[in-house]
Short mmCIF file of C-alpha atoms in Angstrom, two decimals:
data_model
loop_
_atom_site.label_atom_id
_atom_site.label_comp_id
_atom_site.label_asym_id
_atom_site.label_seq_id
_atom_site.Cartn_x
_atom_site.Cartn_y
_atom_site.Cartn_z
CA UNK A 1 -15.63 -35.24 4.04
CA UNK A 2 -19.24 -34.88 4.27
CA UNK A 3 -21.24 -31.80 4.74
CA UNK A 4 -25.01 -30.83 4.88
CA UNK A 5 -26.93 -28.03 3.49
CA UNK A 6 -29.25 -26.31 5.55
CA UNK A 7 -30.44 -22.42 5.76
CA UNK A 8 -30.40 -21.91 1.86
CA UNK A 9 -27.01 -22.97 1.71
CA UNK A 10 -25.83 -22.95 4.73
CA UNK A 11 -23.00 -25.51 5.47
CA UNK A 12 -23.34 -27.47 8.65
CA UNK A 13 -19.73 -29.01 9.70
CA UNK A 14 -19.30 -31.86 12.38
CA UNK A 15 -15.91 -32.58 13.87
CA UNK A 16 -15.01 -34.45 16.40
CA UNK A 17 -11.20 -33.92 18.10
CA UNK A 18 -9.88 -36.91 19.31
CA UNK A 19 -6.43 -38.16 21.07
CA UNK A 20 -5.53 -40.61 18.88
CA UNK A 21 -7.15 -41.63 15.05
CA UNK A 22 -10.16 -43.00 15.01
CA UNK A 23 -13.18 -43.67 12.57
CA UNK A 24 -15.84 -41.45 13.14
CA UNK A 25 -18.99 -42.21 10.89
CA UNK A 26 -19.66 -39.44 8.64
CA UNK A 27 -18.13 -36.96 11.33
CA UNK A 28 -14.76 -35.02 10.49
CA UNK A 29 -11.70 -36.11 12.27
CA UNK A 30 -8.99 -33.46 14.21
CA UNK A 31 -6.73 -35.57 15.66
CA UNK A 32 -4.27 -33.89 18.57
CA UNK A 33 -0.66 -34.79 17.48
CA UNK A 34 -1.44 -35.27 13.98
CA UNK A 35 -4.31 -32.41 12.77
CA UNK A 36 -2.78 -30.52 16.06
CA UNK A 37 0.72 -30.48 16.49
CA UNK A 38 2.60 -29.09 19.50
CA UNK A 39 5.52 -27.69 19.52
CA UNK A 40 7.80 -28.61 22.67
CA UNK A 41 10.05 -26.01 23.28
CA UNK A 42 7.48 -23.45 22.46
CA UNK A 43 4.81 -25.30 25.01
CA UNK A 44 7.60 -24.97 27.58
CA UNK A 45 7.28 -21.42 27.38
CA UNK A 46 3.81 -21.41 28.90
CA UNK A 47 4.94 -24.22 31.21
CA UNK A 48 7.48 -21.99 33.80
CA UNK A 49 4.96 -21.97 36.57
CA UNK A 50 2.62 -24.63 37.89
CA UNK A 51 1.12 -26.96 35.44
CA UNK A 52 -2.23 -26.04 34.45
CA UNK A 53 -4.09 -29.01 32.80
CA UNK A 54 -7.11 -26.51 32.56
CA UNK A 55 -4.51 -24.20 30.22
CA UNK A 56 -3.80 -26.99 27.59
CA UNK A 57 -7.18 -27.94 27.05
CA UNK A 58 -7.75 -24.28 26.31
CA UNK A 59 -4.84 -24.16 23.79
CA UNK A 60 -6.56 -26.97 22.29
CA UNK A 61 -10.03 -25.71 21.89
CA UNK A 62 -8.33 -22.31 20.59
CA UNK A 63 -6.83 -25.05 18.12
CA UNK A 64 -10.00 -27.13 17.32
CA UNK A 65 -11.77 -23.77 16.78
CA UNK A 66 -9.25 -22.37 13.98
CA UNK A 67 -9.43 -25.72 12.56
CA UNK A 68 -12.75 -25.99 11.86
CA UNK A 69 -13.14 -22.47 10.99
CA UNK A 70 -10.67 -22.67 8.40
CA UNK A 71 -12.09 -25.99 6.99
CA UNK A 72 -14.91 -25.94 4.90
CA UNK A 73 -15.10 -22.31 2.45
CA UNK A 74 -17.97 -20.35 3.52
CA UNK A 75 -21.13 -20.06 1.08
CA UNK A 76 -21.25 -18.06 -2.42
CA UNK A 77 -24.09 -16.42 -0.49
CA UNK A 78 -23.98 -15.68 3.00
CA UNK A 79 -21.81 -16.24 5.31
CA UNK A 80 -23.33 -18.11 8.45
CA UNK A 81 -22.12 -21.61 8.91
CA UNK A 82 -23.46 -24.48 12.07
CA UNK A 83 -20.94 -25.97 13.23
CA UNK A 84 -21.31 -28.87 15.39
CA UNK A 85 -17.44 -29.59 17.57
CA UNK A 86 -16.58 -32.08 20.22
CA UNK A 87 -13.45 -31.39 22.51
CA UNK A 88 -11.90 -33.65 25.36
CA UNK A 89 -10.99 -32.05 27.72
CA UNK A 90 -9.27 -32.77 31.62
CA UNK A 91 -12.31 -31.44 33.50
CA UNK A 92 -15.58 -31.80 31.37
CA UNK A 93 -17.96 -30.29 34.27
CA UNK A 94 -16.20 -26.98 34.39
CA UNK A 95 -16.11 -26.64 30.78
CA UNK A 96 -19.52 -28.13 30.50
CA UNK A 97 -20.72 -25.87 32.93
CA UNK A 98 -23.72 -22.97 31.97
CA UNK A 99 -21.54 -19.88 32.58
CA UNK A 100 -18.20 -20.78 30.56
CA UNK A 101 -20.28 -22.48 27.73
CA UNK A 102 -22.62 -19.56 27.38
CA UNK A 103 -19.67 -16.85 27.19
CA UNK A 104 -17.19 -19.41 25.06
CA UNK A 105 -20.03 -19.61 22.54
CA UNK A 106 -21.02 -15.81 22.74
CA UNK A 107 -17.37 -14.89 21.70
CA UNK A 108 -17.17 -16.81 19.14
CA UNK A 109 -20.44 -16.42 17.69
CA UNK A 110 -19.89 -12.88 17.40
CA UNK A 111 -16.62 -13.06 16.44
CA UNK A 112 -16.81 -15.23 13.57
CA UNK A 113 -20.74 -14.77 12.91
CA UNK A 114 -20.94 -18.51 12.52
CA UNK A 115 -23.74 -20.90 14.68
CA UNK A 116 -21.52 -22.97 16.91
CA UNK A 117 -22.07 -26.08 19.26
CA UNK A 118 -19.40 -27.36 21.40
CA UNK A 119 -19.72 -30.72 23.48
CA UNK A 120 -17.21 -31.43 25.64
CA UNK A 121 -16.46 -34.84 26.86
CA UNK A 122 -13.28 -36.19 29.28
CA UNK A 123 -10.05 -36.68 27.98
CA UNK A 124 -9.34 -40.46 28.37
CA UNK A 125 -5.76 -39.96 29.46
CA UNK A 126 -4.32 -37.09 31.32
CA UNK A 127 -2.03 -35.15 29.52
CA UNK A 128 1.61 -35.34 30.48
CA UNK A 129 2.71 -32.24 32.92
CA UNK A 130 5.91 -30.19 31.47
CA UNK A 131 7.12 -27.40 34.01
CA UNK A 132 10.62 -25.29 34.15
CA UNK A 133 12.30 -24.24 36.79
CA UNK A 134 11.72 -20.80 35.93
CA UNK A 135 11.46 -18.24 32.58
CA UNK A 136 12.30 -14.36 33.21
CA UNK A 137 9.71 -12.31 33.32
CA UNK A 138 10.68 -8.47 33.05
CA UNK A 139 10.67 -7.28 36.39
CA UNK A 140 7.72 -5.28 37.78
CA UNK A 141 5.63 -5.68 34.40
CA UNK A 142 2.28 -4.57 34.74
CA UNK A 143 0.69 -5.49 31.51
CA UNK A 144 0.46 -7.93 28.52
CA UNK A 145 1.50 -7.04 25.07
CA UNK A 146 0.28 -9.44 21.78
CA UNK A 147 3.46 -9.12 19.61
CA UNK A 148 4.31 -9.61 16.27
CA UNK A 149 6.26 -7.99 13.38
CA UNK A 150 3.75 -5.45 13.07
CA UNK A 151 3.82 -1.62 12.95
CA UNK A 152 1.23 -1.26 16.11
CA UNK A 153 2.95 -3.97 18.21
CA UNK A 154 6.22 -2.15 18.00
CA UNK A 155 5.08 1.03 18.49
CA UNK A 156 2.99 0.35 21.34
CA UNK A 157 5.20 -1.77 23.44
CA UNK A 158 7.77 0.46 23.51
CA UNK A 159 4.72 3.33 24.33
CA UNK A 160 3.01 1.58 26.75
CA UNK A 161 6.24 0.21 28.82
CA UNK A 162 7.43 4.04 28.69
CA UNK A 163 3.82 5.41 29.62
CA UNK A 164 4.05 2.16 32.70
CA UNK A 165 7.63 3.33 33.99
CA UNK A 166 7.83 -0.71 33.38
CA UNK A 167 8.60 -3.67 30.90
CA UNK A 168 5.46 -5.20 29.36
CA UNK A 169 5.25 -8.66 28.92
CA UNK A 170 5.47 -9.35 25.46
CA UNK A 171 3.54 -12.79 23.95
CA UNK A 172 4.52 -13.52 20.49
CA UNK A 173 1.75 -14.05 17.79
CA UNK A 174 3.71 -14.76 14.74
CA UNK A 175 6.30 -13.35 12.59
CA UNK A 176 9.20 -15.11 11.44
CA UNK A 177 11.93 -12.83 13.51
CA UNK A 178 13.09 -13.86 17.36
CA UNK A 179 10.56 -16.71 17.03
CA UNK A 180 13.26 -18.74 20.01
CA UNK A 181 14.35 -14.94 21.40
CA UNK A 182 17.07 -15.53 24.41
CA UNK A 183 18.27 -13.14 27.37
CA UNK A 184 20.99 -14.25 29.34
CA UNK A 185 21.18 -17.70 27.24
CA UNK A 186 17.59 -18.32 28.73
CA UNK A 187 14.66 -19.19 26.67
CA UNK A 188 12.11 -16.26 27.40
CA UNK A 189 8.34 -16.76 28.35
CA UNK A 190 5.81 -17.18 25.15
CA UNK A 191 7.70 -17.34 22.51
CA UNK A 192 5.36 -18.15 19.77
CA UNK A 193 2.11 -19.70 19.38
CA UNK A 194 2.57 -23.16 20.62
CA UNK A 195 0.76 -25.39 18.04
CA UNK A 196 0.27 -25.39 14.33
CA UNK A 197 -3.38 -26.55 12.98
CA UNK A 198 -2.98 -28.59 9.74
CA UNK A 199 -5.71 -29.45 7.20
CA UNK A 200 -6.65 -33.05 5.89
CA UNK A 201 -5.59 -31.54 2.67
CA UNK A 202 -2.52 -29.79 1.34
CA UNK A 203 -4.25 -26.14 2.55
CA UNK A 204 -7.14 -25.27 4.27
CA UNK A 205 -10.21 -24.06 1.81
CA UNK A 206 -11.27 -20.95 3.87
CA UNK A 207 -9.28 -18.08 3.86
CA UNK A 208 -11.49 -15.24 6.21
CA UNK A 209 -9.95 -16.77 9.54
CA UNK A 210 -12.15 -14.94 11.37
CA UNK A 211 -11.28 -17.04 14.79
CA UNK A 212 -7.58 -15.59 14.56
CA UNK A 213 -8.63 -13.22 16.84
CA UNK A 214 -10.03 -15.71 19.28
CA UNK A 215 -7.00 -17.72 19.16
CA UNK A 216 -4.52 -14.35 19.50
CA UNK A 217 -6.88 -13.21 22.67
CA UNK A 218 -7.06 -16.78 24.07
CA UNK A 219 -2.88 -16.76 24.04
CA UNK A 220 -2.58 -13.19 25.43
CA UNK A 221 -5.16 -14.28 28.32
CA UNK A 222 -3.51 -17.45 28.81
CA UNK A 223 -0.18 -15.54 29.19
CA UNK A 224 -1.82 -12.87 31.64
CA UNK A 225 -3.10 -15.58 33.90
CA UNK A 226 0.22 -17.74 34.06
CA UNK A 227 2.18 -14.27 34.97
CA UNK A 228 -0.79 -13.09 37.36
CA UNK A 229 -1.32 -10.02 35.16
CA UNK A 230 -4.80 -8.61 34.33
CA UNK A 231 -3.98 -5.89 32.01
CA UNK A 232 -3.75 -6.80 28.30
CA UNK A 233 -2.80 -4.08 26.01
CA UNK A 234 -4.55 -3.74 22.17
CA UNK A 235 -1.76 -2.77 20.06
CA UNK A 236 -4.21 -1.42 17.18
CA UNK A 237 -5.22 2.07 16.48
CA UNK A 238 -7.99 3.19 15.33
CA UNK A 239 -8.64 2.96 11.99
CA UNK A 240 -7.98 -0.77 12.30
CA UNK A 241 -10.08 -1.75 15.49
CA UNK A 242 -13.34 0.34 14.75
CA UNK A 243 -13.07 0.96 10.83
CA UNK A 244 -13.95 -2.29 9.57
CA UNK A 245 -17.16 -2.42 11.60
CA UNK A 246 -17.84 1.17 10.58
CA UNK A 247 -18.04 -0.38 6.53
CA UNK A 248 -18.71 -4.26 6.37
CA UNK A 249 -18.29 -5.02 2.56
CA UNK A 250 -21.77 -6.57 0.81
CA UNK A 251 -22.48 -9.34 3.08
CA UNK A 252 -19.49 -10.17 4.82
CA UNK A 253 -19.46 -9.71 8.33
CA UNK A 254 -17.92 -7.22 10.30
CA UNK A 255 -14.20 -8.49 11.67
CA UNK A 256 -14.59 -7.80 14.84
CA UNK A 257 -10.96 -9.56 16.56
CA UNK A 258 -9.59 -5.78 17.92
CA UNK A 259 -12.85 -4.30 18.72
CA UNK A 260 -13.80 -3.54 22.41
CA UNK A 261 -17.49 -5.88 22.11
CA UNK A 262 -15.36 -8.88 21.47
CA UNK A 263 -12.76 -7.98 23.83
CA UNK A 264 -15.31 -7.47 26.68
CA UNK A 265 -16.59 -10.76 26.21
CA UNK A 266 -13.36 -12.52 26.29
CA UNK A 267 -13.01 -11.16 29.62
CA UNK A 268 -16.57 -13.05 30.82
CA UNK A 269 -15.57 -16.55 29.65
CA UNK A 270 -11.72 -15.82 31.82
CA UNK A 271 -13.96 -15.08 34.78
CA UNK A 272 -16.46 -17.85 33.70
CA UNK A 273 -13.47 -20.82 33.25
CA UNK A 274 -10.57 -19.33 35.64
CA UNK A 275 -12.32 -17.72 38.05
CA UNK A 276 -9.57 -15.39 36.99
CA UNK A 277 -10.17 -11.03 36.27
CA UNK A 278 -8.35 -10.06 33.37
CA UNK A 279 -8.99 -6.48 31.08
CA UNK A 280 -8.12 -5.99 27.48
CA UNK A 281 -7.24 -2.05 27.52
CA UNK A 282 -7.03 0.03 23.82
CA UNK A 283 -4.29 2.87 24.88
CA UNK A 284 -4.75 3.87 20.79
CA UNK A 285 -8.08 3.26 19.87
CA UNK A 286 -9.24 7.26 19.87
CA UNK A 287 -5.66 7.87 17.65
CA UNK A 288 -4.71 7.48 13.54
CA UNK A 289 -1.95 4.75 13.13
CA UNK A 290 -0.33 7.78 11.81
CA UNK A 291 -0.27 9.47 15.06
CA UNK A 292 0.99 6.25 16.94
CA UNK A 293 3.63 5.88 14.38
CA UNK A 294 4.64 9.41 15.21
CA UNK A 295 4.53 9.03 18.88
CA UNK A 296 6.44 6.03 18.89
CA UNK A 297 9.73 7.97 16.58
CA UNK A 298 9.48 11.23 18.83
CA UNK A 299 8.64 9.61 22.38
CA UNK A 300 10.63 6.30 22.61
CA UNK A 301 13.99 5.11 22.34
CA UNK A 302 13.33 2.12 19.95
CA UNK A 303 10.99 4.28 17.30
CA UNK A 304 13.94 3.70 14.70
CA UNK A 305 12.38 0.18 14.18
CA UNK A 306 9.43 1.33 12.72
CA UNK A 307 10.60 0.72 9.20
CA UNK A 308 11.98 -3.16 9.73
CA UNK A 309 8.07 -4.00 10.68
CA UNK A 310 5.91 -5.68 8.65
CA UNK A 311 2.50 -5.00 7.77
CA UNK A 312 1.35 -6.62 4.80
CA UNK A 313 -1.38 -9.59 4.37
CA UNK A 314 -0.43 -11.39 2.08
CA UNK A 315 1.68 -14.75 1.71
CA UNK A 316 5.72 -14.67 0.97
CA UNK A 317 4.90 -16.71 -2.13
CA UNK A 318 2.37 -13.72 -3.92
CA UNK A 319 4.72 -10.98 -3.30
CA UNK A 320 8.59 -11.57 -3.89
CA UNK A 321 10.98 -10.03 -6.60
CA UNK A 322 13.84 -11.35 -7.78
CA UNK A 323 13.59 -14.43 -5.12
CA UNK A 324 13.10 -11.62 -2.18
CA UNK A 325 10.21 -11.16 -0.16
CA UNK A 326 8.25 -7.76 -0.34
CA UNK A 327 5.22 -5.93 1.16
CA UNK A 328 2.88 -5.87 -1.45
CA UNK A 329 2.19 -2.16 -0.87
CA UNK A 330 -1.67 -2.14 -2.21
CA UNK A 331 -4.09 -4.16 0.52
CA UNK A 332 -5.49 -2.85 3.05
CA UNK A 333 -3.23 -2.74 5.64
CA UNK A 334 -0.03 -1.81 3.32
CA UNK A 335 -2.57 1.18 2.33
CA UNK A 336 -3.32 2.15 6.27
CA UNK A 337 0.94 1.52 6.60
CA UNK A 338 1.61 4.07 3.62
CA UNK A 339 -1.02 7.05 4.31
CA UNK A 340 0.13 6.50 8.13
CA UNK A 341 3.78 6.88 7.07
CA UNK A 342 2.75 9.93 5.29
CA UNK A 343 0.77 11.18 8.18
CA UNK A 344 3.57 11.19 10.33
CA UNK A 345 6.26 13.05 8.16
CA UNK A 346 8.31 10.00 7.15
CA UNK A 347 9.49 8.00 4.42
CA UNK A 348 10.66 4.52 3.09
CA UNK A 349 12.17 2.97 0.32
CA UNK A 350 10.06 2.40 -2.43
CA UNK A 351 11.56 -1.07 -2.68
CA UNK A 352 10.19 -2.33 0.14
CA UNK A 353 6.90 -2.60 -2.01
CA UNK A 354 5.91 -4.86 -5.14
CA UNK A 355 3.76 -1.12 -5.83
CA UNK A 356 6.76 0.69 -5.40
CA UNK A 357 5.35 3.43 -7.29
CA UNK A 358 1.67 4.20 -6.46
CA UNK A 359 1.59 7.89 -8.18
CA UNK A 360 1.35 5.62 -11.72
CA UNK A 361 -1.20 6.20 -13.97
CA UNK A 362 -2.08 2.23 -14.06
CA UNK A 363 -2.08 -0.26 -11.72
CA UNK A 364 0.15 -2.50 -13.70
CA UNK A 365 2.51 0.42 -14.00
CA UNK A 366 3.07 0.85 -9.95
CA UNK A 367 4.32 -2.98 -9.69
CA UNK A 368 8.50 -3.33 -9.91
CA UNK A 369 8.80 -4.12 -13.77
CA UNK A 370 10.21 -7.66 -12.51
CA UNK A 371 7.17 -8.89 -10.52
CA UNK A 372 5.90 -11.42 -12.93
CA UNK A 373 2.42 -12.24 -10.75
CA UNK A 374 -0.01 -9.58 -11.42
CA UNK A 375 -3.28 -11.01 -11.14
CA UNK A 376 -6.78 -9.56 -10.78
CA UNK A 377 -7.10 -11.10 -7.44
CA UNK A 378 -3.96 -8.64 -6.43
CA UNK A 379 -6.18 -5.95 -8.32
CA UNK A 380 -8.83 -6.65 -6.70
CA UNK A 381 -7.49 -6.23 -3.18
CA UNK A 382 -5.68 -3.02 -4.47
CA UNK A 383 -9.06 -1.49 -4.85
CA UNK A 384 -10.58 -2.40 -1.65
CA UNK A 385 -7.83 -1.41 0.41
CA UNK A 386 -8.21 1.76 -1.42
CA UNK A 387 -11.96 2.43 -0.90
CA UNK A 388 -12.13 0.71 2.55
CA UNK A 389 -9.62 3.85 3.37
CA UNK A 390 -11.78 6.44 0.97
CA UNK A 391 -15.14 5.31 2.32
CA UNK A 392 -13.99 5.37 5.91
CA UNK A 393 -12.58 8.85 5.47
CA UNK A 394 -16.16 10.05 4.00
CA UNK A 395 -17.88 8.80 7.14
CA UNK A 396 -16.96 11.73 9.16
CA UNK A 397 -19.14 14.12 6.56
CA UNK A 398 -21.93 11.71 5.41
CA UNK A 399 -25.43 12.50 7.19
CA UNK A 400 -26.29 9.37 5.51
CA UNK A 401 -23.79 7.63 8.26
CA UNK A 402 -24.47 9.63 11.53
CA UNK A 403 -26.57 7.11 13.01
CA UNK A 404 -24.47 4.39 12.15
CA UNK A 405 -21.88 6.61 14.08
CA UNK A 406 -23.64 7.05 16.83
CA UNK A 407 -24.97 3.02 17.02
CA UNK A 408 -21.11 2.23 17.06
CA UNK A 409 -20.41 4.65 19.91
CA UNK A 410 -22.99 3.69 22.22
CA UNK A 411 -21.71 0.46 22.09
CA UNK A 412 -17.79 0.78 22.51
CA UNK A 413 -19.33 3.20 24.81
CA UNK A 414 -20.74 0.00 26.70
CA UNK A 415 -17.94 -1.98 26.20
CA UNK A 416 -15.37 0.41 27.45
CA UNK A 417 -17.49 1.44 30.07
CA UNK A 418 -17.55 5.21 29.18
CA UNK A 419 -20.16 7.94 28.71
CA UNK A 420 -21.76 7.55 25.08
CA UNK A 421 -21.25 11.30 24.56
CA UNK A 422 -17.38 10.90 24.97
CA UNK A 423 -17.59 8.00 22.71
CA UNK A 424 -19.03 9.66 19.72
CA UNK A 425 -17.13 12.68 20.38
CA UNK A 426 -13.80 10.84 20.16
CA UNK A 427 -14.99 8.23 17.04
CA UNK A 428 -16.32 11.40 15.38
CA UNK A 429 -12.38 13.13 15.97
CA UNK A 430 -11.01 10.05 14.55
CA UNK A 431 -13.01 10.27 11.82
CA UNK A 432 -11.81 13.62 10.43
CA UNK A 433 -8.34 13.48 11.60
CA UNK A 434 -8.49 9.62 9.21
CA UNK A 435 -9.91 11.86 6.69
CA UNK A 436 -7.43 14.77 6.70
CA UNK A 437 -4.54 11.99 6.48
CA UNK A 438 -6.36 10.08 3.79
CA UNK A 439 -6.64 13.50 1.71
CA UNK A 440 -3.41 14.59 2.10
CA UNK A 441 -1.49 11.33 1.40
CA UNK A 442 -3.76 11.05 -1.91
CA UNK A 443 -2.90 14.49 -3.56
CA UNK A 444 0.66 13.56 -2.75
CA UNK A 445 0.87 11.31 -5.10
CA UNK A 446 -0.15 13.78 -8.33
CA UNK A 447 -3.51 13.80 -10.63
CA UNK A 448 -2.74 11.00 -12.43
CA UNK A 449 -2.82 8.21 -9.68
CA UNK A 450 -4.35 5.13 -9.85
CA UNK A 451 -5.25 5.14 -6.59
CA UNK A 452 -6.56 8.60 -6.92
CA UNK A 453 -8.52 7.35 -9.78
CA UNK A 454 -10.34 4.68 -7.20
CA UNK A 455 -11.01 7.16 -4.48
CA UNK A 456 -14.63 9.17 -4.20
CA UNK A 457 -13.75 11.43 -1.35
CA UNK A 458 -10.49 13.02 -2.81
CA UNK A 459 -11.39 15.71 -5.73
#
């Protein structure tokens, strides 16, 4: 595996996704069945209408993209990387065309803040056509849903379908529960993902992933154009689709895969490739995950699931005890969960953590005495979960940070097509209500706190 150096560092990557193996002089190899693996029955659940040949090939560039984007680990310093991808593909003038080239390479550009080039030349055989004789779709659904075992999936399923007076469509992104879910002994539509990308070597080097948001948006669309829906649904909430641009960390860049700019261009390549309208809509981007979580135990019938979801980031294999698998209770998201469970009045078992006690006065101390793999990289996401939460709840009071306030409300302003007053009114709102949670949930858990011992916004 070869790569270049340019831009002080800068690796350039070259890959080349083929049908079938083939040498490819001093140019990186993703071969479709092999490097990209489909799975049948989970391909059939995108194949209950009219074959699409236009919808594999984008399942496959979704794939090609993650692969390379997970290939090569980005530089010590920086983070740009050119890279250089060739796709075949069933038409190769549409794709090749100005318009769906310009807005493929825009989203993903800004999404993963990497220099891409994609060629795309024709497929030499035509992929094999798979269609059912029907799926069920929930009758009357208005709307797509991106699901998973998540907190903000759950909750705002069940909201949105209640706020609808319909079923959403829901299109599985991961998880390892209902993966093959059945009503009426039918298979249902989109199931799961419907490919795995695999690495030349036993894992993949690069751990960001930024393109997981391309590849989750890609799915969702693909799903509301099969089921002639336009509406796609953003489960997030707040804190999670505008926080992280808010505070980018040193010089990492912003992750951008729930935020309303990438979203909005997502929409131009649909209408550049499909000729097809679709809208990704954020019914809880002006509200706390606490709030959601609340609103989904008072308002809905299913709000009892709230504490079987899962929200934690990092692999089964980091964070079990005693053989079972735990949240790890101190990233970033496991942080948002906790405060947000906090925020909304309610309680879990402190054995659904590794942390199961975060009032300790060590770090070491919070971890179940049998968790044998403390390491500083665990530490080390422990304390930027815990000042990604601090620093975003010091925004709302910082005149150092007004105008980067009101720079990220003019443009999900733009995005969302709404005045930029009403934008910055409702980020500012979200910014102290964040802060009141994040306040409260610290001086719950006593002086002595580790995490309280992190924080700078909580005296």
């Amino acid at each position: 595996m070869m790569f270049n150096e340019i831009d002080k560092g800068a690796p350039v990557l070259d890959v080349v996704v083929s049908e079938e193996a083939r040498h490819e002089d001093g140019r990186i190899s993703c071969v479709i069945g092999n490097h990209i693996q489909f799975s049948e029955n989970q391909l059939l659940s995108y194949c209950f209408a009219e074959w699409k040949p236009v919808v594999f090939d984008m399942l496959v560039v979704a794939a090609a993209v993650e692969f390379c984007d997970r290939l090569h680990r980005r530089p010590t310093f920086g983070w740009r990387r050119k890279i250089y991808l060739e796709v075949p593909v069933h038409d190769r003038a549409l794709w090749e065309s100005q318009k769906v080239k310009e807005t493929l390479l825009s989203a993903l550009g800004f999404l993963t803040g990497d220099c891409w080039n994609i060629a795309f030349v024709n497929r030499k055989r035509v992929e094999g056509s798979r269609t059912q004789s029907s799926l069920p779709l929930p009758s009357g659904a208005r709307a797509i849903v991106p699901f998973s075992d998540g907190m903000d999936s759950r909750a705002v399923a069940a909201l949105s379908a209640q706020k609808l007076n319909s079923e959403v469509i829901r299109v599985r992104l991961g998880g390892k529960k209902y993966d093959q879910p059945r009503k009426d002994g039918r298979l249902q539509p989109f199931t799961n993902i419907p490919y795995q990308v695999r690495s030349h070597e036993r894992r993949f080097a690069e751990s960001s992933n930024r393109s997981r948001g391309f590849k989750f948006s890609m799915i969702s669309g693909i799903a509301a154009y099969l089921s002639d829906v336009d509406t796609i649904i953003i489960p997030e909430s707040g804190q999670g689709a505008l926080g992280p641009p808010l505070i980018p960390v040193a010089q990492i860049y912003p992750d951008y895969r729930n935020h309303p700019l990438f979203t909005e261009r997502m929409e131009k390549f649909f209408l550049a490739l499909l000729g097809y309208r679709v809208s990704w809509t954020f019914p809880r981007l002006w509200f706390t995950k606490g709030e959601t979580l609340r609103a989904f135990v008072a308002e809905t019938t299913e709000g009892n699931e709230w504490s079987k979801t899962i929200s934690c980031w990092q692999q089964n294999r980091h964070v079990s005890v005693d053989g079972h698998r735990r949240q790890c209770g101190v990233c970033a998201a496991c942080m948002l969960r906790r405060l947000s469970v906090h925020a909304a009045g309610l309680s879990e078992p402190a054995n659904h953590y590794v942390w199961e006690n975060l009032s300790a006065s060590t770090f070491e101390q919070g971890a179940n005495h049998n968790f044998q793999k403390i390491t500083s990289a665990l530490r080390e996401y422990a304390i930027a979960g815990t000042m990604h939460m601090d620093h975003l709840a010091g925004l709302a009071d910082s005149s150092l940070y007004q105008s980067t306030i009101k720079r990220n409300a003019a443009q999900v302003a733009r995005a969302l097509g709404i005045k930029v007053e009403d934008a910055e009114m409702k980020l500012t709102s979200l910014l102290h209500r964040h802060r009141n949670e994040w306040h409260a949930f610290v001086e719950s858990l006593g002086p002595v706190s580790f995490v309280r011992q992190w924080t700078a916004n909580v005296l």
